[in-house]
Coordinates of C-alpha atoms in Angstrom, one line a residue:
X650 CA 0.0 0.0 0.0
X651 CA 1.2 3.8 -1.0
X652 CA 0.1 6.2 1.0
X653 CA 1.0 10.1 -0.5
X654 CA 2.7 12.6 2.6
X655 CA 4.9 15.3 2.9
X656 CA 4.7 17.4 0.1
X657 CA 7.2 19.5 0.3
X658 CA 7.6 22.6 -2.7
X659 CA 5.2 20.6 -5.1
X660 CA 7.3 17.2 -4.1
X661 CA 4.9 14.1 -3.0
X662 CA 7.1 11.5 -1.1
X663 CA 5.6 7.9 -1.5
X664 CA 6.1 6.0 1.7
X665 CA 5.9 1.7 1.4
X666 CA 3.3 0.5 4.3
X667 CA 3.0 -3.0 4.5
X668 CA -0.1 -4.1 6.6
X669 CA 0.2 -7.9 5.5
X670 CA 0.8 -9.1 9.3
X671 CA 2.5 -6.0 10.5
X672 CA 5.5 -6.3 8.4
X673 CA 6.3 -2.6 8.5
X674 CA 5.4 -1.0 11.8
X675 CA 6.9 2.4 10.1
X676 CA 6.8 4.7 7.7
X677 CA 9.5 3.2 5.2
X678 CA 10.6 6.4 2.9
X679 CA 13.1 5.4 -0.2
X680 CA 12.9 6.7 -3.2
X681 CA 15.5 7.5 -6.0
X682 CA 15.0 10.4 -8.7
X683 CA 15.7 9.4 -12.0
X684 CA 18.7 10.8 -13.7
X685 CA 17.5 13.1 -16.5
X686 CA 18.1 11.9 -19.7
X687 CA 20.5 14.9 -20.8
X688 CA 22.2 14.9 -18.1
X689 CA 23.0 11.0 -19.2
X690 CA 23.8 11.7 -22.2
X691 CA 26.1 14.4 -21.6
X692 CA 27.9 12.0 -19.0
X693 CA 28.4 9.3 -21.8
X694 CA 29.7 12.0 -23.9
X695 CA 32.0 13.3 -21.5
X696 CA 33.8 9.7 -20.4
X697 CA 33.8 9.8 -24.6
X698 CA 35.7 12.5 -25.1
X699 CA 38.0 11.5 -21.9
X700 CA 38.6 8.5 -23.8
X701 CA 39.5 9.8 -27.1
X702 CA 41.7 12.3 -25.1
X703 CA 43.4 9.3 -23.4
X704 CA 44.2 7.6 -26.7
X705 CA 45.8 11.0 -28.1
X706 CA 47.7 11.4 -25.3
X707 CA 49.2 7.8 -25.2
X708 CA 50.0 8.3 -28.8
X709 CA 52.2 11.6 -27.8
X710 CA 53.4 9.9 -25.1
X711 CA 54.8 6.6 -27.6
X712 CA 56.3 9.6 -29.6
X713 CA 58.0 11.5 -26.7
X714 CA 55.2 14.6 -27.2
X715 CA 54.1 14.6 -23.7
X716 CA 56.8 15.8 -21.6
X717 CA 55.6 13.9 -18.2
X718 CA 56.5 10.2 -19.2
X719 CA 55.7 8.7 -15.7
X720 CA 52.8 6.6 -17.7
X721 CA 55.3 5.2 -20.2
X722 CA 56.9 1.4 -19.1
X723 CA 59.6 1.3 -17.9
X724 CA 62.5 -0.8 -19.8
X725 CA 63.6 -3.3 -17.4
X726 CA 59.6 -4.0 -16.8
X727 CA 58.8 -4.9 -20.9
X728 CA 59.9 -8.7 -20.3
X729 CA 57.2 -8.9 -17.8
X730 CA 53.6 -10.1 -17.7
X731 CA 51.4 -6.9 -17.3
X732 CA 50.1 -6.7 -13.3
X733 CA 46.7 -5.3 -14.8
X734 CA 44.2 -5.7 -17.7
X735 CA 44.5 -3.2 -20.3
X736 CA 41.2 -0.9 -20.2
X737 CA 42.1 -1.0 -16.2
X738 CA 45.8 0.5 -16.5
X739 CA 44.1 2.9 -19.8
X740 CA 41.5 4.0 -17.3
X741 CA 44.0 4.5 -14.3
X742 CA 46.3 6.4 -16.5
X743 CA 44.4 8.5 -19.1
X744 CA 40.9 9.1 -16.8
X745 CA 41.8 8.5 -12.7
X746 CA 45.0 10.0 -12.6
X747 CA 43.2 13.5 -13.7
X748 CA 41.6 14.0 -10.3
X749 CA 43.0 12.0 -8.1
X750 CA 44.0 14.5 -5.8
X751 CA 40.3 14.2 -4.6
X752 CA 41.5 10.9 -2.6
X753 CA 43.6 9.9 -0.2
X754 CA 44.1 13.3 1.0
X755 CA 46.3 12.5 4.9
X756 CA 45.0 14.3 7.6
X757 CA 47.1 14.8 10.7
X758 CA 44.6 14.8 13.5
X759 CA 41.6 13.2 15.0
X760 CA 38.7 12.0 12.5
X761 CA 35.8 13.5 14.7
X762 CA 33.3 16.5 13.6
X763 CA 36.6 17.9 12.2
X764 CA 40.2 17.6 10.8
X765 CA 43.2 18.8 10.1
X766 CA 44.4 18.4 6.5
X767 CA 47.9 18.1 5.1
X768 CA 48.4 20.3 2.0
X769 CA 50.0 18.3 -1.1
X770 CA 50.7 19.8 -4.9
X771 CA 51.7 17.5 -8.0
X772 CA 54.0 19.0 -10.4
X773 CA 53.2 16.0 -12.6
X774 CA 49.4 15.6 -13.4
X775 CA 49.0 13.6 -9.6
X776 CA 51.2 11.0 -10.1
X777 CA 53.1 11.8 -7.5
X778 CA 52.7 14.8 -4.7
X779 CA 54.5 17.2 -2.6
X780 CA 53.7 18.5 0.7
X781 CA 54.0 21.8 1.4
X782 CA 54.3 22.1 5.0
X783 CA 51.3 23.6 5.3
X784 CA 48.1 22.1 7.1
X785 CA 44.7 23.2 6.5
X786 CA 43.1 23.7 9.9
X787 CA 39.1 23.0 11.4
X788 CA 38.2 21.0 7.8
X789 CA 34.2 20.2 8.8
X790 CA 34.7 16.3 8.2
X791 CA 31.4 14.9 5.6
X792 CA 33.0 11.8 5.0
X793 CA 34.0 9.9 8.4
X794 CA 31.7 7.1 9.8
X795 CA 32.1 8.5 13.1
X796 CA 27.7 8.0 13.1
X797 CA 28.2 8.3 17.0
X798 CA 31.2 10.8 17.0
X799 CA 33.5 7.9 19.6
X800 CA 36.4 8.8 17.3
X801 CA 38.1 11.4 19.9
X802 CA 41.0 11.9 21.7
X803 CA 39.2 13.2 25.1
X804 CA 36.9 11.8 27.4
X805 CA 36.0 8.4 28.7
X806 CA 37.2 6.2 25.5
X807 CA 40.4 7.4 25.7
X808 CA 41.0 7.3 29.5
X809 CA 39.4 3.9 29.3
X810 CA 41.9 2.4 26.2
X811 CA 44.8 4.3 27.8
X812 CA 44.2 2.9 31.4
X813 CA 44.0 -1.0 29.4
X814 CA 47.7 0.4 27.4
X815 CA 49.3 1.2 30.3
X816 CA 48.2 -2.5 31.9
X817 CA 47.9 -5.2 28.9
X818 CA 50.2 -3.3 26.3
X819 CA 49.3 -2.5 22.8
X820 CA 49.7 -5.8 20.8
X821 CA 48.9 -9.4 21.6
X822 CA 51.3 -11.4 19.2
X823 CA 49.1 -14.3 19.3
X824 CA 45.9 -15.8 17.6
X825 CA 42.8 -16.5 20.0
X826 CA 43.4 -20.4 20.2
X827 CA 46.9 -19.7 21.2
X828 CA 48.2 -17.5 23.9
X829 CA 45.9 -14.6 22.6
X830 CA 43.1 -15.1 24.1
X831 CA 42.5 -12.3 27.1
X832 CA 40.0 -11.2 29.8
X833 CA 39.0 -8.4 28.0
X834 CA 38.1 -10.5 24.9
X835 CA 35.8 -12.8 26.7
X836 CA 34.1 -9.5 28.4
X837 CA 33.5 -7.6 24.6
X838 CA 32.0 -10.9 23.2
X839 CA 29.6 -11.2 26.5
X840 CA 28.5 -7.6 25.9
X841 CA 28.4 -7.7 22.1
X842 CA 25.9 -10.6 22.8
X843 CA 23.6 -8.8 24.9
X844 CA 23.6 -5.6 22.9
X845 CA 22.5 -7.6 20.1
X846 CA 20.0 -10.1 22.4
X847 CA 21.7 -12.6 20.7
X848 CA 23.5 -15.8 22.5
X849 CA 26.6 -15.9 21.6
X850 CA 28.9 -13.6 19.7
X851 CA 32.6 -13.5 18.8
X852 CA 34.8 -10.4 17.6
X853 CA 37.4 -10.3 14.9
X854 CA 40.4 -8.2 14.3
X855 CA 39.4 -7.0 10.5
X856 CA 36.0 -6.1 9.8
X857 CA 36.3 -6.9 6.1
X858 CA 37.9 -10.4 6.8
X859 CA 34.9 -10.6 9.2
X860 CA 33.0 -11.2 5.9
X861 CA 35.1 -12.7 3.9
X862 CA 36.8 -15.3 6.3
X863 CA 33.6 -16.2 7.4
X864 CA 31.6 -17.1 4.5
X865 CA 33.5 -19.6 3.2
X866 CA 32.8 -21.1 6.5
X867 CA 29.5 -21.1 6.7
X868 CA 28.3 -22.3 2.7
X869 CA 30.9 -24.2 0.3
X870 CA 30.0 -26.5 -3.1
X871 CA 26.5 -28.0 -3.4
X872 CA 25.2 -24.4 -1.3
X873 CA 23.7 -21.7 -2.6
X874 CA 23.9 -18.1 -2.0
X875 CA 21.9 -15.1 -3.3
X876 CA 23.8 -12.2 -3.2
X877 CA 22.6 -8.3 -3.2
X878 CA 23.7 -6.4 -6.4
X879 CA 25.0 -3.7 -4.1
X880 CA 26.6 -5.8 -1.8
X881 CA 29.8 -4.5 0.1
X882 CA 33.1 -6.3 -1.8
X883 CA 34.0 -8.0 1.5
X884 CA 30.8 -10.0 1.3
X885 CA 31.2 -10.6 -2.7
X886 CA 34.9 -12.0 -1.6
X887 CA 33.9 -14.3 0.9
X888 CA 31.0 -15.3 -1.3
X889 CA 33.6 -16.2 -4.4
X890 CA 36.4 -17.8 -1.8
X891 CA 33.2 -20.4 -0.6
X892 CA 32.8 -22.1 -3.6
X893 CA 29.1 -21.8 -3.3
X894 CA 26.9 -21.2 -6.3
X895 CA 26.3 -17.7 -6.4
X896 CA 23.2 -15.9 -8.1
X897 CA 22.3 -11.9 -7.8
X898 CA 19.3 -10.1 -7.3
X899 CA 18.1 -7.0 -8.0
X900 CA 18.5 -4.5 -5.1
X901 CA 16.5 -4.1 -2.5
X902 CA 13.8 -6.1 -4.7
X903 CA 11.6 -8.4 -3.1
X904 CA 10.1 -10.1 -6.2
X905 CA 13.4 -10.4 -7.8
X906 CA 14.7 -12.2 -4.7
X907 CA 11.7 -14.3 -4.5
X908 CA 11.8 -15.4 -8.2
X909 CA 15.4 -16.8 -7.7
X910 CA 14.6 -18.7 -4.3
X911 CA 11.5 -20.3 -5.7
X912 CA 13.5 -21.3 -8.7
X913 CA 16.2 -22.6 -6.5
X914 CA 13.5 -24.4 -5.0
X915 CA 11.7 -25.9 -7.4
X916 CA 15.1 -26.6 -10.2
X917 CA 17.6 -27.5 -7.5
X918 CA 21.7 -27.7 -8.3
X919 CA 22.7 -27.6 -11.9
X920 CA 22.9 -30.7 -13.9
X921 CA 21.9 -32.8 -11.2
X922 CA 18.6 -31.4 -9.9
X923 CA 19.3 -32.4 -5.9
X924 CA 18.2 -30.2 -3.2
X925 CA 20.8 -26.8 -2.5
X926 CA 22.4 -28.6 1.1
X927 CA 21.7 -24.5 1.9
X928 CA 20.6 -21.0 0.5
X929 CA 22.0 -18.5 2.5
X930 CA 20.6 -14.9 1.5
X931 CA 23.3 -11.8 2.3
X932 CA 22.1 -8.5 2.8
X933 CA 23.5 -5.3 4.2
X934 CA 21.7 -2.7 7.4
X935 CA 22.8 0.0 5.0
X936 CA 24.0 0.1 1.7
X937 CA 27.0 2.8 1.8
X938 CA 26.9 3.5 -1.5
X939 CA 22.9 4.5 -1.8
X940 CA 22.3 5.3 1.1
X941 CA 19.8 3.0 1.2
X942 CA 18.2 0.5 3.9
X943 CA 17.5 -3.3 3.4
X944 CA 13.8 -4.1 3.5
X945 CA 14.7 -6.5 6.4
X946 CA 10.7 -7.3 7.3
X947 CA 10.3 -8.5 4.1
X948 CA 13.5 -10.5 3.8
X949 CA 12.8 -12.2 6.8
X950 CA 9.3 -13.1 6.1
X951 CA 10.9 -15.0 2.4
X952 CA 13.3 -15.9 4.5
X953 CA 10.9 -18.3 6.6
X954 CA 8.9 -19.0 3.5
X955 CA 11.0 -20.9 1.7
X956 CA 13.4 -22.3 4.4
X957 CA 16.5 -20.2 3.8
X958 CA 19.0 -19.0 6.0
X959 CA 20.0 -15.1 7.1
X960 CA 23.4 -13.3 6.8
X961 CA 22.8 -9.6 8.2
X962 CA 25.9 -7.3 7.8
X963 CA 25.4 -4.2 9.9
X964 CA 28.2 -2.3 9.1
X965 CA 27.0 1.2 8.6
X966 CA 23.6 0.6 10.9
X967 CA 24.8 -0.7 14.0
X968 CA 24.7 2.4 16.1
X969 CA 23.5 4.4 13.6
X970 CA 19.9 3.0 13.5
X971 CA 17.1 1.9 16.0
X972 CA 16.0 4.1 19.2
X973 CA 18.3 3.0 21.0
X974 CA 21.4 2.0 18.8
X975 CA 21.1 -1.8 17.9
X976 CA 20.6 -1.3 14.3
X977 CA 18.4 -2.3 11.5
X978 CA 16.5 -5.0 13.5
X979 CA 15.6 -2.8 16.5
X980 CA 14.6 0.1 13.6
X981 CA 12.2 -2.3 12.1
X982 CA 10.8 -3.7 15.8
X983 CA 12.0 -7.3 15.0
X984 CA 13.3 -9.9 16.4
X985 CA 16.9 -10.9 16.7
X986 CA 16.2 -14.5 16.5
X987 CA 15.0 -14.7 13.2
X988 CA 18.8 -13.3 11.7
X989 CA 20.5 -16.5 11.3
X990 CA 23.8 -14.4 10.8
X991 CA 24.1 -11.1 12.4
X992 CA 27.7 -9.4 11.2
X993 CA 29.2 -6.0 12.1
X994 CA 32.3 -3.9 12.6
X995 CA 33.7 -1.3 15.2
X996 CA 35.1 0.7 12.6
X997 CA 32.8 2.7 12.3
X998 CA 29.5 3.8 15.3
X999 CA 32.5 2.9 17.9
X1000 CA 35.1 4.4 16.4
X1001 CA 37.8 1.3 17.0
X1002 CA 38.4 -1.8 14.5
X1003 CA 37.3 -5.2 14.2
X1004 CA 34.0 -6.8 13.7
X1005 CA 31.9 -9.5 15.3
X1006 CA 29.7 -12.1 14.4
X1007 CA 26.2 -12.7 16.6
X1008 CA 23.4 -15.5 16.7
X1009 CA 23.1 -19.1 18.4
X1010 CA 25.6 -20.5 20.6
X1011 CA 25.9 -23.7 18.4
X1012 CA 27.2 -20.9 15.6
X1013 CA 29.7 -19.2 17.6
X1014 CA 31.0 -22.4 18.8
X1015 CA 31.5 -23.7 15.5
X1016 CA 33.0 -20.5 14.3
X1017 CA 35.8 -20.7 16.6
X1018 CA 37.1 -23.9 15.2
X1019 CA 36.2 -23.5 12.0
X1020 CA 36.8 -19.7 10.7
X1021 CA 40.0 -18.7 9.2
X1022 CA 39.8 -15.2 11.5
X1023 CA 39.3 -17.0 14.1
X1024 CA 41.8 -19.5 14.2
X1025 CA 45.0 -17.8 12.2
X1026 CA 44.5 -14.0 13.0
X1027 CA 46.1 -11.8 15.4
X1028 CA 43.6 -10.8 18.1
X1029 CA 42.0 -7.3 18.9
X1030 CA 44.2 -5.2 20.4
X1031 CA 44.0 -4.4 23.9
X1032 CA 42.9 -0.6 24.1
X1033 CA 40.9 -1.0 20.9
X1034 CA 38.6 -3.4 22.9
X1035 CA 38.8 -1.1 25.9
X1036 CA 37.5 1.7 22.9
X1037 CA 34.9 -0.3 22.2
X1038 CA 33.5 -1.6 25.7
X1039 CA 33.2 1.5 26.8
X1040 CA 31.6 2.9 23.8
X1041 CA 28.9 0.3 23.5
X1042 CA 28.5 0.5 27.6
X1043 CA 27.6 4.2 26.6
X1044 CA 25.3 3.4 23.8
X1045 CA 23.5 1.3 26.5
X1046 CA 23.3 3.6 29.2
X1047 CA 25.7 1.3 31.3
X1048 CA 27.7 4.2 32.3
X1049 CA 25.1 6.0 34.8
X1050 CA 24.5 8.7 32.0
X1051 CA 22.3 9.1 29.0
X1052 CA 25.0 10.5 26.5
X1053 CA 24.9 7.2 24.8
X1054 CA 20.7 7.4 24.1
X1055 CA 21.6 11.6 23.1
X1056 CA 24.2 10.9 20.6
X1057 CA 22.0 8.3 19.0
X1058 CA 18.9 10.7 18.5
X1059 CA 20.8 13.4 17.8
X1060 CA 22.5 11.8 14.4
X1061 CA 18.8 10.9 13.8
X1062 CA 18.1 14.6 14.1
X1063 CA 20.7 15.6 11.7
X1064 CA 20.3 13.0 9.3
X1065 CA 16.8 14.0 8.4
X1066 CA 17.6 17.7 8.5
X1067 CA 21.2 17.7 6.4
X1068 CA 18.9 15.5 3.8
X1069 CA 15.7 18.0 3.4
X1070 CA 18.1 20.5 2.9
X1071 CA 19.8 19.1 0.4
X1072 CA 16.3 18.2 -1.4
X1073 CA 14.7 21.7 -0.7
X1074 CA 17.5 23.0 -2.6
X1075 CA 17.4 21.1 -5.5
X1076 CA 19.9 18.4 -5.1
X1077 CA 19.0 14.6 -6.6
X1078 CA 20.0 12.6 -3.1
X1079 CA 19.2 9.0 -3.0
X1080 CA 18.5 6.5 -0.6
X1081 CA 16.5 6.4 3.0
X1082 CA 15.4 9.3 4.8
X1083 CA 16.6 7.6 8.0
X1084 CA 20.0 6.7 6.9
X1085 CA 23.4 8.9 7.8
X1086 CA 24.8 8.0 4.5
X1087 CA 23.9 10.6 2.4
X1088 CA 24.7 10.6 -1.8
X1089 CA 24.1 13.6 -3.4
X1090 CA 24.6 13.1 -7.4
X1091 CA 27.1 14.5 -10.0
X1092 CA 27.1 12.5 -12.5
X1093 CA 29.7 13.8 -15.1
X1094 CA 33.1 12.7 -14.5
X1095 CA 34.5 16.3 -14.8
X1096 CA 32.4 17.4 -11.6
X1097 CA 34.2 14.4 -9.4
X1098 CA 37.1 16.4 -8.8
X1099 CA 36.0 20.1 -9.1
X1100 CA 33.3 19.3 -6.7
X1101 CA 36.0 17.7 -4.2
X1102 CA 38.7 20.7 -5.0
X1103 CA 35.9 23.2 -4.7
X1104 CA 34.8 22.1 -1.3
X1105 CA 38.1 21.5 0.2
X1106 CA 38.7 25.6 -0.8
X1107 CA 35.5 26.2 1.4
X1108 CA 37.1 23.9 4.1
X1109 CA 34.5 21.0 4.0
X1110 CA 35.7 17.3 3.5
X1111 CA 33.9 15.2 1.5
X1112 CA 34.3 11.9 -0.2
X1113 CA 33.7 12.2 -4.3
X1114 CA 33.1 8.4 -5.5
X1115 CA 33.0 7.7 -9.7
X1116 CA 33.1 4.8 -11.6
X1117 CA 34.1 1.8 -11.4
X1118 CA 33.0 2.1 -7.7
X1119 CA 29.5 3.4 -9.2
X1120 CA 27.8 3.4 -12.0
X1121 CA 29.4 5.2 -15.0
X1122 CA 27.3 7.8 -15.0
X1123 CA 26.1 7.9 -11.4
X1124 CA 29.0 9.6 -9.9
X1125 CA 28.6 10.9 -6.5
X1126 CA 29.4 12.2 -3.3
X1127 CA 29.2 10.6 -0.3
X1128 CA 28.3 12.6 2.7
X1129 CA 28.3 10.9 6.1
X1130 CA 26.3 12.7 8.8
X1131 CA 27.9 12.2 12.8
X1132 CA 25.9 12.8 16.2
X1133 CA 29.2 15.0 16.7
X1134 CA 28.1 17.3 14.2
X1135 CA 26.5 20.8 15.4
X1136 CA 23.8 22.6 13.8
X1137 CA 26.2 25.1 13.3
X1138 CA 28.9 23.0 11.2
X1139 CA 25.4 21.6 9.1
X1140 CA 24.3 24.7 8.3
X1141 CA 27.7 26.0 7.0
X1142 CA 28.7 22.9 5.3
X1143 CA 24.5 23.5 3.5
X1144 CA 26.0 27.1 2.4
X1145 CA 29.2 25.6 1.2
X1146 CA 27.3 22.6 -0.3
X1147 CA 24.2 25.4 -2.7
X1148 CA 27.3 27.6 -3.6
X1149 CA 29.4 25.1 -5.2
X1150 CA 26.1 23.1 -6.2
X1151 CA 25.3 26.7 -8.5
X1152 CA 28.7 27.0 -9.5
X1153 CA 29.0 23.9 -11.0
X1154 CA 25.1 23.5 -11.9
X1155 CA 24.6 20.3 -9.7
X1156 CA 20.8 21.2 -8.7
X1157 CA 19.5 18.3 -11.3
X1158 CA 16.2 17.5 -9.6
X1159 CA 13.1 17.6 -11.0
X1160 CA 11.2 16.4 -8.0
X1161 CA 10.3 13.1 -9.9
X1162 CA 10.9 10.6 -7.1
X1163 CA 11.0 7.0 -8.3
X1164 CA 9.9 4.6 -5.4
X1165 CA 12.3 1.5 -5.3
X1166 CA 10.3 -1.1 -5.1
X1167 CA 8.6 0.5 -8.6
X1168 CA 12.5 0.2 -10.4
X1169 CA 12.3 -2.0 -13.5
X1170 CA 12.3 -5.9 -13.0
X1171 CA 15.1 -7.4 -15.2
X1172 CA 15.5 -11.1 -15.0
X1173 CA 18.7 -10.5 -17.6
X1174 CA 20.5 -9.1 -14.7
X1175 CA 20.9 -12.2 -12.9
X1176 CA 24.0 -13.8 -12.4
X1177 CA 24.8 -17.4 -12.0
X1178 CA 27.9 -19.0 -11.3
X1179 CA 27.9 -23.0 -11.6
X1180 CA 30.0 -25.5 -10.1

């Protein structure tokens, strides 16, 4: 059911209710505005024309015309087999290397509501850079997934971690099963657990080898496992390293999802017909990319349908969503019980490393023996845990204050302000109007890096992101909203933000906002990998 609310300058949001058995006990607001068709165009046309300009200048290059020859192969490396494909090392060359002073800019302080930037120049076209000496002070950070704003040098983290230093040291030189295994280990996995209401969790040093370590121990050959389009590449790793059969569906669609797990149902494996031994669905809380939020209700309810299992990664939600912190399950009012898998990192709402893995008891126990993070990695460092015990004990009101509960509403509070801003003033932003991650669109490949130069003039941070981490013509950037942020720093980073967006004519919207679940149905997208 569609129910039409908030119109807003002529704008009519579409929110998705769902009153078949109280799926949705929400409003659930996610819609994406299509891209107009000559702004497309004119986005083809300009990676066309970068193209043509890459093969000109590789031809002046081959004839010693170009006087900075730091693309040209070196002698001694002819007689070897090339590391990279050739469109890959053409595109990295002729099309990246022309604004990639947008990335990978090193800051020299904190990562909270604001940074401290190190000044670089290239003298030839960014492939390599200088530093100046200079740094570029109060930078209002947009990009950090400090959701919570933990990532801080002051306060109770850091007397916490440096109290744990000071006793346990920084490193543990040892795996779990070994001599690595400490106090303060068993205590983080006992509170992970009941944050989460879960049984049993475990935590691991890496949040991306959280994913793809696990996996492959969870689902191998004669399993199958339908994967998210958008999925996080940690999750698309482990997925390939499991030998599993591996088929895609659409994002965020429910039909498409259902179409491939009743034909998994009713064809079975390849060739032979038998019975998958399992389907194992992966999803992600929030997709940091689209700023969008898995339809977990409905998930689950296929889920149970058709016998399939649940892997949850929470990544970006964890913290960041739910009244009181515990992510996209507590958002939704649903039960932990009925994620088979529930997967997230510290990286990001408790501003530490690592990741964990919740659920059943029999799980965790098996995980221990059987995952490669588990048995052959290094364990969390000592203060890190510390970082995030204390963090989480906030986040649960554990610490006899209600900071914790603030922070979380707060980031809720400026999430849904920073984005109606952005829309009143005529910016295409995608995703859910819940969600901290925040992509506003450019599109053409020349506004990547003015829009990241022009904003780093104005002293905002932002992350740009272009193809091939997007599609080629949705370039974007990637703003990423912190309870640490004031209204103050919102509002001049919103200036900043409709100044540039006019000077570089980013204000694309035409208010025609495309619900997701209405995006075409393709069954050509699927992807099936046999064994």
């Amino acid at each position: 059911m569609y129910i039409e609310t908030n119109n807003i300058r002529g704008i009519t949001q579409k929110y998705h209710i769902v009153h078949n058995g109280g799926l949705y006990k929400r409003p659930f607001n996610e819609a994406f505005e299509e891209t107009p068709m000559l702004v497309a165009v004119l986005t083809y046309v300009g990676y066309g024309v970068l193209t043509l300009f890459g093969y000109l200048r590789d031809f002046m290059r081959q004839w010693k015309i170009e006087k900075c020859q730091n693309a040209i192969e070196r002698e001694e490396q002819k007689d070897f087999v090339p590391l990279y494909q050739d469109f890959e090392n053409f595109y990295t060359r002729n099309l990246y290397m022309r604004i990639r002073d947008t990335w990978n800019r090193p800051i020299c302080s904190v990562p909270g509501a604001k940074v401290d930037v190190m000044e670089r120049v290239s003298h030839d076209y960014n492939w390599t850079f200088t530093y100046t000496g200079r740094v570029i002070k109060g930078v209002i950070n947009m990009g950090s997934y400090n959701y919570l704003g933990f990532a801080q040098n002051n306060g109770a983290c850091q007397q916490a971690a440096a109290k744990v230093l000071s006793r346990y040291g920084a490193g543990v030189c040892s795996s779990r099963q070994e001599m690595g295994n400490l106090d303060k280990h068993e205590e983080l996995e006992k509170l992970v657990a009941r944050f989460l209401g879960v049984e049993s969790a475990m935590a691991y040093g890496m949040g991306f080898a959280t994913n793809s370590m696990n996996i492959p121990a969870l689902v191998g050959k004669g399993c199958l496992i339908l994967s998210d389009e958008l999925n996080h590449a940690s999750l698309v790793l482990g997925a390939r390293l499991s030998g599993a059969a591996i088929r895609i569906f659409k994002h965020n669609n429910m039909r498409s999802l259902e179409k491939l797990l009743k034909d998994a149902i009713v064809h079975g494996q390849p060739r032979t017909r038998r019975p998958w031994k399992k389907i194992l669905i992966l999803v992600e809380g929030i997709y940091s990319m689209e700023g969008s939020i898995v339809r977990l209700p409905e998930v689950i309810a296929l889920k149970k349908k058709y016998k399939s299992y649940l892997y949850l990664d929470e990544a970006h939600s964890i913290g960041a969503l739910g009244p009181t912190g515990r992510g996209v399950v507590e958002y939704f009012g649903l039960n932990p019980e009925d994620v088979d898998v529930m997967m997230g990192t510290f990286t990001k709402s408790f501003g530490a490393a690592g990741g964990y893995i919740g659920g059943k008891k029999e799980l965790i126990d098996y995980l221990r023996t059987h995952s490669h993070s588990a048995v052959y990695a290094t364990s969390l460092s000592p203060p890190v845990v510390e970082q995030i015990i204390t963090s989480m004990k906030c986040i649960m009101g554990e610490d006899g204050t209600n900071f914790g509960r603030e922070c979380v509403q707060q980031l809720a509070e400026n999430t849904r302000y920073f984005r109606r801003r952005l829309k009143e003033m005529g910016f295409i932003i995608y995703g859910n109007e819940d969600s901290p991650v925040v992509p506003l669109m450019l599109y053409m490949p020349a506004k990547i890096g003015a829009f990241g130069r022009e904003m780093l003039k104005r002293n905002i941070g932002v992350v740009v992101v272009g193809f091939p981490a997007t599609p080629i013509i949705e370039s974007r950037a990637r703003f990423c909203l912190s309870a640490a942020h004031t209204k103050e720093m919102l509002d001049t980073a919103l200036k900043e933000i409709n100044e540039v967006g006019d000077l570089l004519q980013l204000k694309y919207s035409r208010h025609r906002l495309v619900p997701l679940l209405d995006r075409p149905f393709d069954e050509t997208t699927y992807e099936e990998t046999e064994d």
